[in-house]
Coordinates of C-alpha atoms in Angstrom, one line a residue:
M83 CA 91.2 120.7 73.8
S84 CA 94.4 119.2 76.4
L85 CA 95.1 119.1 80.4
N86 CA 98.4 119.6 80.7
I87 CA 100.0 118.3 84.7
Y88 CA 103.7 119.9 85.1
F89 CA 104.9 117.9 88.0
P90 CA 108.8 119.7 88.6
N91 CA 111.3 118.7 91.0
V92 CA 111.5 120.7 93.6
G93 CA 113.2 119.8 96.2
D94 CA 111.9 118.5 99.5
G95 CA 108.6 119.9 97.9
E96 CA 105.7 119.8 95.9
C97 CA 104.2 122.6 93.1
F98 CA 101.3 121.3 90.7
I99 CA 100.9 123.1 87.3
A100 CA 98.0 121.8 85.3
I101 CA 96.8 124.0 82.0
H102 CA 93.9 123.2 79.5
K103 CA 93.4 124.4 75.9
N104 CA 90.1 124.6 74.3
D105 CA 90.0 123.8 71.0
A106 CA 90.2 127.6 70.3
G107 CA 93.8 127.8 71.8
D108 CA 92.5 130.2 74.7
T109 CA 94.6 128.5 78.6
Q110 CA 93.2 128.5 81.7
S111 CA 95.7 127.2 84.8
I112 CA 95.3 125.6 88.2
M113 CA 98.5 126.4 90.4
I114 CA 98.6 123.4 93.7
D115 CA 100.8 125.1 95.9
C116 CA 105.1 125.0 94.8
G117 CA 108.9 124.6 97.2
S118 CA 111.0 126.4 95.3
F119 CA 110.3 128.6 92.5
S120 CA 112.8 126.4 90.0
D121 CA 114.0 127.9 86.7
Y122 CA 111.5 125.6 85.2
V123 CA 108.5 126.4 87.6
R124 CA 109.8 130.3 86.5
D125 CA 109.5 129.5 82.7
I126 CA 105.3 128.1 83.2
V127 CA 104.5 131.2 85.2
V128 CA 106.1 133.7 82.6
N129 CA 105.9 131.9 79.8
Q130 CA 103.8 129.8 78.7
L131 CA 101.2 131.0 81.6
N132 CA 102.0 135.2 80.7
K133 CA 102.0 135.2 84.5
H134 CA 98.8 135.0 84.7
I135 CA 96.9 131.6 87.3
D136 CA 92.7 130.9 87.0
C137 CA 93.4 129.8 90.8
L138 CA 95.8 129.3 93.0
V139 CA 95.8 126.1 95.9
I140 CA 97.7 127.3 99.3
S141 CA 96.7 123.6 101.1
H142 CA 99.0 124.5 104.1
F143 CA 101.4 127.0 106.0
D144 CA 104.2 124.7 105.0
D145 CA 107.9 124.9 103.9
D146 CA 107.7 122.5 101.3
H147 CA 104.6 124.1 100.1
T148 CA 105.2 127.6 100.2
L149 CA 108.5 128.9 99.7
G150 CA 108.3 129.5 95.6
I151 CA 105.1 131.0 96.1
I152 CA 106.2 133.3 98.2
T153 CA 109.6 134.2 95.4
M154 CA 107.3 134.0 93.1
L155 CA 104.7 136.7 94.8
I156 CA 107.9 138.1 94.8
E157 CA 109.2 138.3 92.1
I158 CA 106.3 138.8 89.6
P159 CA 104.6 141.4 91.3
D160 CA 101.6 142.1 88.6
L161 CA 101.3 138.2 88.4
S162 CA 97.7 138.1 87.7
I163 CA 95.1 136.1 89.8
N164 CA 91.3 135.0 89.7
K165 CA 91.0 133.2 92.5
I166 CA 93.3 132.2 95.7
L167 CA 92.0 128.7 97.6
F168 CA 94.2 129.9 101.4
N169 CA 93.2 128.9 104.9
Y170 CA 95.2 131.6 106.2
A171 CA 92.1 133.3 108.9
P172 CA 93.2 132.2 112.3
I173 CA 90.3 130.5 114.0
I174 CA 90.5 129.9 117.5
D175 CA 87.0 129.8 119.7
G176 CA 87.2 132.9 122.1
V177 CA 89.0 135.4 120.3
E178 CA 87.5 137.4 117.6
Q179 CA 89.5 141.0 117.9
D180 CA 92.1 142.2 115.4
M181 CA 95.3 143.1 116.9
D182 CA 96.1 146.1 116.6
K183 CA 98.8 147.0 114.2
Q184 CA 102.1 148.5 116.2
E185 CA 101.7 145.6 118.4
C186 CA 101.8 143.0 115.2
L187 CA 104.6 144.5 114.3
Q188 CA 106.8 144.6 117.4
K189 CA 105.4 141.0 117.5
I190 CA 106.0 140.1 114.6
K191 CA 109.6 140.8 114.2
P192 CA 111.4 138.9 116.1
V193 CA 109.9 135.8 114.9
L194 CA 110.6 136.5 111.0
K195 CA 114.2 136.4 112.5
D196 CA 114.1 133.1 113.8
L197 CA 112.1 131.8 110.6
S198 CA 114.6 133.4 108.4
A199 CA 117.5 131.7 111.1
Y200 CA 116.1 127.6 110.7
L201 CA 117.3 127.5 107.0
P202 CA 115.4 123.7 105.3
L203 CA 117.0 121.0 106.6
E204 CA 117.3 120.9 102.3
D205 CA 118.0 123.8 101.0
N206 CA 116.4 124.0 97.4
T207 CA 115.4 127.3 97.1
N208 CA 117.7 130.2 97.2
I209 CA 115.3 132.8 97.9
G210 CA 118.0 133.7 101.3
A211 CA 116.0 136.8 103.3
K212 CA 112.7 136.3 101.6
E213 CA 112.2 132.9 103.5
G214 CA 111.9 135.6 106.5
V215 CA 108.4 137.0 105.1
S216 CA 104.9 136.1 105.5
L217 CA 103.0 134.2 102.7
T218 CA 100.2 135.9 103.8
A219 CA 101.1 139.3 104.4
L220 CA 101.9 138.7 100.6
F221 CA 98.3 139.4 99.9
F222 CA 97.9 141.2 102.1
N223 CA 99.3 144.0 100.6
N224 CA 98.7 144.0 97.0
P225 CA 95.2 144.8 96.4
Q226 CA 94.6 142.9 93.6
W227 CA 95.9 139.9 95.0
K228 CA 93.6 140.1 98.6
D229 CA 91.0 140.9 96.9
K230 CA 91.1 137.7 95.3
L231 CA 91.4 135.7 97.8
Q232 CA 88.2 132.5 98.6
S233 CA 85.9 135.1 100.6
K234 CA 84.8 132.0 102.9
V235 CA 87.6 129.2 104.9
V236 CA 88.0 126.7 102.7
V237 CA 86.4 123.4 104.9
T238 CA 84.8 120.9 103.7
N239 CA 81.7 120.7 105.9
S240 CA 80.9 125.4 105.6
I241 CA 81.8 126.6 101.6
D242 CA 78.3 125.5 99.0
D243 CA 79.6 121.6 97.9
A244 CA 81.9 122.9 94.6
I245 CA 83.2 125.8 94.0
D246 CA 83.1 126.2 90.2
L247 CA 85.8 126.7 87.5
G248 CA 84.5 127.1 84.6
E249 CA 86.0 125.9 81.7
L250 CA 88.3 125.0 83.9
G251 CA 85.3 122.3 85.6
K252 CA 84.8 121.7 89.8
L253 CA 86.7 121.6 92.7
F254 CA 85.5 119.5 95.7
I255 CA 87.0 120.2 99.4
I256 CA 87.0 116.7 101.1
S257 CA 89.9 118.6 103.5
P258 CA 90.3 120.1 106.6
F259 CA 87.0 120.0 108.1
I260 CA 86.5 122.2 110.6
E261 CA 87.6 121.0 113.3
Q262 CA 91.2 119.9 112.0
L263 CA 91.6 124.3 112.1
N264 CA 90.1 124.4 116.1
E265 CA 93.4 122.3 115.9
Q266 CA 95.5 124.4 114.8
G267 CA 94.5 126.9 116.2
E268 CA 94.7 125.1 119.8
K269 CA 98.2 124.5 117.8
Y270 CA 99.0 128.0 117.5
K271 CA 97.3 129.0 121.1
S272 CA 99.9 127.0 123.3
E273 CA 103.3 128.5 120.3
Y274 CA 102.4 131.7 120.7
T275 CA 102.3 131.4 124.8
R276 CA 105.3 129.8 124.6
Y277 CA 106.8 132.4 122.4
F278 CA 106.0 135.6 124.5
F279 CA 104.7 134.7 127.0
E280 CA 100.9 135.0 127.7
K281 CA 98.0 133.9 126.9
V282 CA 96.2 135.3 123.1
T283 CA 93.7 138.0 123.4
S284 CA 93.5 139.5 120.0
L285 CA 94.5 137.8 116.4
D286 CA 96.9 138.8 113.0
A287 CA 97.0 136.9 110.1
S288 CA 100.2 136.8 109.6
L289 CA 101.2 136.7 113.3
Y290 CA 99.2 133.4 113.2
E291 CA 101.0 131.8 109.8
V292 CA 105.0 133.0 111.1
I293 CA 104.1 131.2 114.5
L294 CA 102.9 128.1 112.8
R295 CA 106.1 127.9 110.4
L296 CA 108.3 128.8 113.1
A297 CA 107.1 125.8 115.1
E298 CA 106.9 123.1 112.1
R299 CA 110.2 124.7 111.2
K300 CA 112.1 124.1 114.2
E301 CA 109.7 120.7 115.1
K302 CA 111.7 119.6 111.8
E303 CA 114.8 120.7 113.2
E304 CA 114.4 118.3 116.5
E305 CA 112.6 116.1 115.7
Q306 CA 114.6 112.1 116.3
D307 CA 113.7 109.7 114.2
Y308 CA 110.5 107.6 115.3
E309 CA 110.8 104.9 113.0
D310 CA 111.8 101.6 113.1
D311 CA 115.5 101.5 112.5
M312 CA 115.6 98.3 111.0
G313 CA 117.8 99.4 107.5
C314 CA 116.8 98.3 103.5
R315 CA 115.2 95.7 103.9
I316 CA 115.2 93.1 101.8
L317 CA 112.0 93.1 99.1
N318 CA 110.5 90.2 98.3
T319 CA 107.2 89.7 97.5
E320 CA 106.9 87.5 101.3
L321 CA 107.5 91.6 102.3
I322 CA 105.6 93.4 99.9
N323 CA 102.3 92.3 100.5
K324 CA 103.4 92.1 104.5
L325 CA 103.4 96.2 104.2
S326 CA 100.3 95.7 102.1
K327 CA 98.5 95.1 105.7
T328 CA 100.2 97.4 107.8
N329 CA 98.3 100.7 109.2
Y330 CA 100.6 103.4 111.5
S331 CA 99.8 105.8 112.7
N332 CA 98.3 109.3 111.8
D333 CA 100.9 112.1 111.1
S334 CA 100.7 114.1 114.3
S335 CA 100.8 117.2 112.4
K336 CA 98.4 120.5 112.7
N337 CA 99.9 121.5 109.9
N338 CA 99.1 119.2 107.8
A339 CA 95.6 118.0 109.0
S340 CA 94.5 121.5 107.6
S341 CA 95.9 120.2 104.7
I342 CA 93.0 121.4 101.7
A343 CA 92.7 118.4 99.7
F344 CA 90.1 117.6 96.3
V345 CA 88.6 115.9 94.2
W346 CA 89.2 118.7 90.8
E347 CA 86.4 117.2 87.5
Y348 CA 87.4 118.1 84.9
N349 CA 84.9 117.1 82.2
D350 CA 84.4 113.2 82.5
K351 CA 88.0 112.9 84.4
R352 CA 87.7 113.1 87.7
F353 CA 91.4 113.6 90.2
L354 CA 91.8 113.8 93.5
F355 CA 95.2 115.6 95.2
T356 CA 95.8 115.5 98.4
G357 CA 98.2 117.6 99.9
D358 CA 99.7 116.4 102.9
A359 CA 96.2 115.8 104.1
R360 CA 95.0 112.6 107.1
A361 CA 94.5 109.3 105.7
D362 CA 92.0 109.2 108.3
V363 CA 90.1 112.9 107.4
L364 CA 90.2 112.3 103.7
V365 CA 88.4 109.2 104.7
K366 CA 85.8 111.9 105.9
G367 CA 86.0 113.0 103.7
L368 CA 85.5 111.1 100.1
E369 CA 82.2 109.7 102.4
R370 CA 80.5 112.5 102.1
Y371 CA 81.9 113.1 98.6
K372 CA 80.8 109.7 97.7
S373 CA 77.0 111.0 99.7
I374 CA 77.1 114.4 97.0
K375 CA 77.7 112.4 93.9
A376 CA 75.3 109.0 95.0
I377 CA 78.0 106.6 94.7
T378 CA 77.5 103.6 96.1
D379 CA 80.4 101.2 95.3
D380 CA 83.5 100.7 98.1
T381 CA 85.9 102.8 95.8
I382 CA 86.2 105.2 93.8
F383 CA 87.4 105.5 90.8
F384 CA 90.4 108.1 90.1
D385 CA 92.3 109.5 86.4
I386 CA 95.0 110.5 88.8
I387 CA 95.3 110.1 92.4
K388 CA 98.5 111.8 94.3
I389 CA 99.3 110.1 97.0
P390 CA 99.3 112.4 100.2
H391 CA 102.4 114.1 102.1
H392 CA 105.2 112.7 100.0
G393 CA 104.6 108.3 100.1
S394 CA 104.0 109.4 104.0
K395 CA 102.8 105.6 105.6
H396 CA 101.7 107.6 108.6
N397 CA 99.3 108.6 105.9
M398 CA 98.2 106.4 103.6
S399 CA 95.5 104.1 105.5
K400 CA 94.6 100.9 103.8
E401 CA 90.9 102.5 104.6
L402 CA 91.9 105.3 102.0
R403 CA 93.6 102.2 100.1
I404 CA 89.9 100.8 99.9
M405 CA 88.3 103.7 99.1
I406 CA 91.0 104.9 96.4
D407 CA 92.0 103.4 93.3
S408 CA 94.1 105.0 89.7
S409 CA 95.6 103.8 86.8
I410 CA 98.2 106.4 88.0
F411 CA 99.3 108.0 91.1
L412 CA 102.1 110.4 91.8
I413 CA 104.7 110.4 94.6
C414 CA 106.1 113.7 94.2
G415 CA 109.2 115.0 96.5
K416 CA 111.1 114.7 99.3
Y417 CA 114.7 113.6 99.5
K418 CA 114.2 112.4 102.7
E419 CA 115.3 108.5 104.7
T420 CA 111.6 107.6 105.2
T421 CA 109.7 109.1 102.8
P422 CA 108.3 108.3 100.7
S423 CA 108.2 105.1 101.5
I424 CA 107.7 101.0 100.7
E425 CA 105.1 99.9 102.6
T426 CA 102.9 103.2 100.6
I427 CA 104.5 101.3 97.5
S428 CA 102.8 97.6 98.6
K429 CA 99.6 99.8 99.1
I430 CA 99.6 100.7 95.8
I431 CA 101.0 97.6 93.9
C432 CA 99.0 94.6 95.7
K433 CA 95.8 95.9 95.8
E434 CA 93.2 93.6 93.2
L435 CA 93.4 95.8 89.5
P436 CA 90.0 97.1 88.1
N437 CA 88.2 96.1 85.4
G438 CA 89.6 97.2 82.4
I439 CA 92.8 98.6 83.5
D440 CA 95.9 95.8 82.9
K441 CA 98.9 97.9 85.6
R442 CA 99.6 100.8 87.2
C443 CA 101.5 103.9 86.9
I444 CA 103.5 106.0 89.4
Y445 CA 104.9 108.1 88.6
F446 CA 107.9 109.5 90.8
N447 CA 109.6 113.5 90.6
L448 CA 113.0 112.6 91.4
N449 CA 116.1 111.4 89.9
S450 CA 117.2 110.1 93.1
Y451 CA 116.2 109.3 96.6
K452 CA 117.6 108.7 100.6
N453 CA 114.8 106.1 101.4
D454 CA 116.8 103.4 100.1
E455 CA 114.4 100.7 99.7
I456 CA 112.3 103.2 97.3
T457 CA 116.0 103.5 95.0
A458 CA 116.4 99.5 95.7
F459 CA 112.1 99.2 95.3
L460 CA 112.9 101.7 91.3
K461 CA 115.8 100.2 90.2
S462 CA 114.1 96.0 90.9
N463 CA 111.9 93.8 88.7
L464 CA 110.2 92.6 91.3
E465 CA 108.9 88.2 90.4
D466 CA 105.8 87.6 92.2
T467 CA 104.8 84.0 91.7
K468 CA 102.1 84.5 93.4
N469 CA 100.3 87.2 92.2
T470 CA 100.6 88.9 95.2
I471 CA 101.9 91.9 93.3
K472 CA 99.8 93.1 90.8
P473 CA 100.9 94.1 87.4
Y474 CA 102.4 98.2 87.3
K475 CA 105.1 100.4 85.7
T476 CA 107.1 103.0 87.9
I477 CA 107.9 106.1 85.9
R478 CA 110.1 109.5 86.4
S479 CA 108.7 111.9 84.7
E480 CA 108.0 115.6 85.9
G481 CA 104.1 115.7 84.0
L482 CA 102.2 114.5 81.7
I483 CA 99.2 115.3 79.1
I484 CA 95.7 114.8 79.6
E485 CA 94.3 114.4 76.2
Q486 CA 90.3 114.9 74.8

């Protein structure tokens, strides 16, 4: 019995594919997000999985987590999926009426046109006009896929304590709470009014998705880097120790805050997948998980931790770092100047090692980074005479194998 976990280089975004093989040679799989349907990902889906995915998780609407899913669904219309976890349904207080189909068609066309015009800053998708497509509509227009969408909203405090996936184990949802989806709904209301100069009176899931995706895309294009312009700092023990104790403001993105994150229990293993979730939401969700599992220790040890939001310092707080630990950390995607951040790396490598672990391994799935500090870190061999930095190893890889 084995579990292969792939985290391929899909540029800015993320993609995870886990393939379980039992003793009889039968396979089951989980796919989490896909920023770009690369040849490598396509080969896994078509040739290893035979166009079948047991559980597809779409953490949130952002391009760097969904554009590859859109391409996959268009290119493989006969793809078989057993279960889809995706918060596609609008949650707007006081609005429950469905939008008339003709009105929706008139409204969605200009939004899709604008969506196609706002290309990602780093275009690794090569899908052209397919960017102007609603993921929700693709699911709804295929009866087999529509039937596999999770019927309940995927939040920490509304579905059963665990989603049972048979031999694949169980998923415990730790993000979002219903509050984060309500906040996303409020953002939609303001964006809808800004776009159409009218209040929201009726709802359509596809329009909801594309307006939120368009708003996020505009924000990324227009945003000015609000980080302190410190240049590339000289990495040493003193700086690493100082940065490990820092806290920064929470990620302000409503889409990121709505990310589906979960603890995956697989046989005797425990993995943490975080999407782009906010640190304070993860802490709250993990507290609930500790209560469910009767964990009394301050820190939960995981066999693998996927660091939230590509290693952004705004998604890894001191409180979250105290609560989680592992010998294996995954940092995926984001070819930009501020992520992954050395602040997040510092929080990983300065924490005391748990009993039985001689070092931490940090996996990076890109060949190069715009962040000069990360480039320097990956090339460095930091000397530490004060035992501030605990033993660690950096690994450039796009997958690993968990033997059972």
